[in-house]
Structures are given as structure tokens and as C-alpha cells.
Coordinates of C-alpha atoms in Angstrom, one line a residue:
X4 CA 131.9 136.0 191.6
X5 CA 130.2 133.8 189.6
X6 CA 132.3 132.4 186.2
X7 CA 130.6 133.1 183.1
X8 CA 129.8 130.2 180.9
X9 CA 132.7 130.7 178.9
X10 CA 135.3 130.6 182.1
X11 CA 133.1 127.1 183.2
X12 CA 133.9 125.5 179.9
X13 CA 137.6 126.3 179.9
X14 CA 138.1 125.4 183.6
X15 CA 136.2 122.1 183.1
X16 CA 138.3 121.5 179.9
X17 CA 141.3 122.3 182.0
X18 CA 140.5 119.3 184.8
X19 CA 139.7 116.5 182.1
X20 CA 143.0 117.4 180.3
X21 CA 145.0 117.5 183.5
X22 CA 143.1 114.1 185.0
X23 CA 143.6 112.4 181.5
X24 CA 147.2 112.9 181.6
X25 CA 147.5 111.0 184.9
X26 CA 145.2 108.5 184.0
X27 CA 146.3 107.8 180.1
X28 CA 150.2 108.0 181.1
X29 CA 149.4 105.3 183.9
X30 CA 147.0 103.1 182.0
X31 CA 147.4 103.4 178.5
X32 CA 144.4 102.2 176.2
X33 CA 143.1 100.7 179.5
X34 CA 142.4 103.9 180.9
X35 CA 138.4 104.8 181.7
X36 CA 136.7 107.5 181.0
X37 CA 134.7 107.3 184.2
X38 CA 138.0 107.6 186.2
X39 CA 139.1 110.6 184.1
X40 CA 135.5 112.3 184.8
X41 CA 135.8 111.4 188.3
X42 CA 139.3 112.6 189.0
X43 CA 138.3 115.9 187.3
X44 CA 135.0 115.8 189.3
X45 CA 132.7 115.8 186.4
X46 CA 130.8 113.2 184.5
X47 CA 131.6 111.3 181.4
X48 CA 128.6 113.7 179.7
X49 CA 131.4 116.7 180.1
X50 CA 133.8 114.6 178.1
X51 CA 131.3 113.8 175.3
X52 CA 130.2 117.6 175.7
X53 CA 133.4 119.1 175.2
X54 CA 135.7 116.7 173.4
X55 CA 133.1 114.5 171.6
X56 CA 134.6 111.0 172.4
X57 CA 137.3 109.6 174.3
X58 CA 139.7 109.8 171.1
X59 CA 138.6 113.1 171.1
X60 CA 140.1 114.0 174.5
X61 CA 143.4 111.9 173.6
X62 CA 143.9 114.2 170.9
X63 CA 143.3 117.1 172.5
X64 CA 145.6 116.0 175.1
X65 CA 148.4 115.8 173.1
X66 CA 147.9 118.9 171.5
X67 CA 147.6 120.4 174.9
X68 CA 151.1 118.7 175.6
X69 CA 152.8 120.1 172.7
X70 CA 151.6 123.4 172.4
X71 CA 154.0 124.7 174.8
X72 CA 156.8 122.6 174.0
X73 CA 156.9 124.3 170.2
X74 CA 156.2 127.5 171.6
X75 CA 159.5 127.3 173.5
X76 CA 161.6 126.3 170.5
X77 CA 160.6 129.0 168.9
X78 CA 161.7 131.1 171.5
X79 CA 164.9 129.2 171.7
X80 CA 165.8 129.5 168.2
X81 CA 165.9 133.2 167.6
X82 CA 165.4 134.5 163.7
X83 CA 168.8 135.8 161.7
X84 CA 170.5 132.3 162.3
X85 CA 171.4 129.9 159.3
X86 CA 170.2 126.4 159.0
X87 CA 173.3 124.9 161.0
X88 CA 173.0 127.3 163.7
X89 CA 169.5 127.0 164.1
X90 CA 169.7 123.2 164.4
X91 CA 172.4 123.7 166.8
X92 CA 170.3 126.0 168.9
X93 CA 167.3 123.3 168.6
X94 CA 169.5 120.4 169.8
X95 CA 170.9 122.0 172.6
X96 CA 166.9 123.2 173.8
X97 CA 165.7 119.8 173.3
X98 CA 168.7 118.4 175.5
X99 CA 168.3 120.3 178.4
X100 CA 164.2 119.4 178.2
X101 CA 165.8 115.7 179.0
X102 CA 166.7 116.9 182.1
X103 CA 163.2 118.8 183.3
X104 CA 161.5 117.4 186.3
X105 CA 158.7 116.6 183.8
X106 CA 160.7 114.6 181.6
X107 CA 160.1 111.1 182.6
X108 CA 156.3 111.8 182.6
X109 CA 156.3 113.0 179.1
X110 CA 158.6 110.1 178.2
X111 CA 155.7 108.1 180.2
X112 CA 153.1 109.7 177.9
X113 CA 155.0 109.3 174.7
X114 CA 155.0 105.6 174.9
X115 CA 151.6 105.2 176.3
X116 CA 150.2 107.1 173.2
X117 CA 152.5 105.1 170.8
X118 CA 151.0 102.0 172.3
X119 CA 147.2 103.3 172.1
X120 CA 147.8 104.3 168.4
X121 CA 148.7 100.7 167.7
X122 CA 145.6 99.2 169.5
X123 CA 143.4 101.6 168.1
X124 CA 144.3 102.7 164.4
X125 CA 141.5 105.5 163.9
X126 CA 143.3 107.1 167.3
X127 CA 146.6 106.4 165.6
X128 CA 145.6 108.4 162.4
X129 CA 144.2 111.5 164.4
X130 CA 147.4 111.7 166.5
X131 CA 149.6 111.7 163.7
X132 CA 147.7 114.4 162.1
X133 CA 147.7 116.0 165.4
X134 CA 151.6 115.8 165.8
X135 CA 152.1 117.1 162.3
X136 CA 150.0 120.1 162.9
X137 CA 152.2 121.2 165.7
X138 CA 155.0 120.4 163.7
X139 CA 154.5 122.8 161.3
X140 CA 155.7 125.4 163.7
X141 CA 159.0 123.7 163.5
X142 CA 159.0 123.3 159.7
X143 CA 158.0 127.3 159.3
X144 CA 161.2 127.7 162.0
X145 CA 163.6 126.1 159.6
X146 CA 162.2 127.3 156.5
X147 CA 163.6 130.5 154.7
X148 CA 167.3 130.1 156.4
X149 CA 170.4 130.3 154.5
X150 CA 172.1 126.8 154.0
X151 CA 174.8 126.3 151.7
X152 CA 174.8 129.3 149.4
X153 CA 170.7 129.0 149.0
X154 CA 167.6 129.1 151.2
X155 CA 165.8 126.2 152.6
X156 CA 162.4 125.5 151.0
X157 CA 159.3 124.5 153.0
X158 CA 159.8 121.0 151.5
X159 CA 163.4 120.8 152.4
X160 CA 162.0 122.1 156.0
X161 CA 159.8 119.2 156.4
X162 CA 162.7 116.3 155.6
X163 CA 164.4 118.0 157.8
X164 CA 161.8 118.0 160.7
X165 CA 161.1 114.7 160.2
X166 CA 164.8 113.5 160.6
X167 CA 165.1 115.6 163.5
X168 CA 162.1 114.2 165.3
X169 CA 163.7 110.7 164.7
X170 CA 167.1 111.9 165.8
X171 CA 166.1 113.4 169.0
X172 CA 163.1 111.1 170.3
X173 CA 165.8 108.2 170.1
X174 CA 168.2 109.8 171.8
X175 CA 166.0 111.7 174.3
X176 CA 164.7 108.0 175.3
X177 CA 168.4 107.0 175.7
X178 CA 169.2 110.0 177.7
X179 CA 166.2 109.4 180.4
X180 CA 166.4 106.0 180.6
X181 CA 170.0 106.2 181.3
X182 CA 171.5 104.6 178.3
X183 CA 173.0 107.4 176.3
X184 CA 175.2 108.9 179.7
X185 CA 177.3 110.7 177.4
X186 CA 174.9 112.3 175.4
X187 CA 175.5 116.0 176.4
X188 CA 174.4 119.4 174.8
X189 CA 177.6 119.1 172.6
X190 CA 176.8 115.7 171.8
X191 CA 173.5 116.4 170.3
X192 CA 174.3 119.6 168.4
X193 CA 177.2 118.0 166.9
X194 CA 175.1 114.9 166.0
X195 CA 172.1 117.3 164.5
X196 CA 174.6 119.4 162.5
X197 CA 175.8 116.0 161.1
X198 CA 172.8 114.8 160.1
X199 CA 171.8 118.0 158.1
X200 CA 175.3 118.0 156.3
X201 CA 174.7 114.6 155.5
X202 CA 171.1 115.7 153.8
X203 CA 172.5 117.8 151.6
X204 CA 169.0 119.3 151.3
X205 CA 169.5 122.5 149.2
X206 CA 171.3 120.4 146.5
X207 CA 169.1 117.3 146.3
X208 CA 165.6 119.3 146.1
X209 CA 167.0 122.7 144.5
X210 CA 163.6 122.4 142.2
X211 CA 161.1 121.7 145.4
X212 CA 158.4 124.0 145.8

């Protein structure tokens, strides 16, 4: 049975994203569009047709990589928890991800993308915008939860998300590289709870929109 045009387009898109993950993780900003297309058994014209440019492909790769990650977080942090309980659940979920079979590949891509962003400011700006768009799911996950007699606003949830990202990226790299051998789930949860308590989100931003 022949594929429809939409099905063929999605197949080609998927093939290019999978090929880009392999090549970009290995070569970083030196990744050649020709090799990505060859691995996907397509032409460079397909890249331009589907993504507009090499940078467009890289940005799509990041969104594709992060989307299931944030969907899993939403499932791991159910409604009905207060802020500290939600942060605790998020921290434990993040720590379990450090032991996943693809954790090293994910770290390699993360470091590679940072290197690419430093070499190409335009790409860096687009990557930052893509990550912020994905993180909006996490902001929404924390907003509206009770904390110290108040309710976490969107502004406070954004500040919290920024702080937690910095904390967990650093700890996660330490775990994957063997630099934090004692950082188990409880350590992640305790550290995250301490960070939230130290931020005093509600008291400092009580009038934030």
C-alpha cells in the first residue's frame, strides 16, 4: 500500500531527525548536512524543504528531543500536590533519568548543542527560544500549586523553573560523569526542596502578575 504524501513527509522528517541526532552528537558544529541527508537516504534538498536550513533542522531536533521528556514529567508530577511535593516528585523523576540507557547520549547532545550555540549566535538564540517554549510546560506544571499559604503565580513558576533547570543540569552532569556518586533520589529531592524554600517565592513576589 502506497504512503500518502503526508505519511512520506513525516517519514522523511523522522529519518532526518534520527540521522541528525547521530551526526550532531558526534560532530557538533562540524556536522555536515550532506552526511545527515545521506544517513537518512535523502538529499540535502529534503532538509531545506522540511526544515528550511541546517539550523532549522537543529532547532527541530532539540524540540523533538525535549517533547517526550516534558510529557513524562507531567505524568510523574500529578495534580493535587503542593509545590514542595511537586518539586520532590520532579527531582526524583529527573534523578531516575540519569540512569536511563540513553542518559550519556542525551548529555553528549546537550554539551554539543551548547558548543554549537557558542559558535553560532543565531542558532543559539533559536535554541534558547525552543527550550523556553518547551519549558513552558514545566512552568504551567508548578503554577497554581499551594505554597506557604499562597498560590504560586506564573511569574514565580518561571523563576523556579530557571533555578531548578540550573540545579538539575549540573547535578545530572555530575551523576553521568561519575562526579556525584552519592547523589541519589533523596539527595536530588532534598536539594530541590532546599532551593525552593530558600527562594521564598511567595513572599518576595506576592504582587507579581
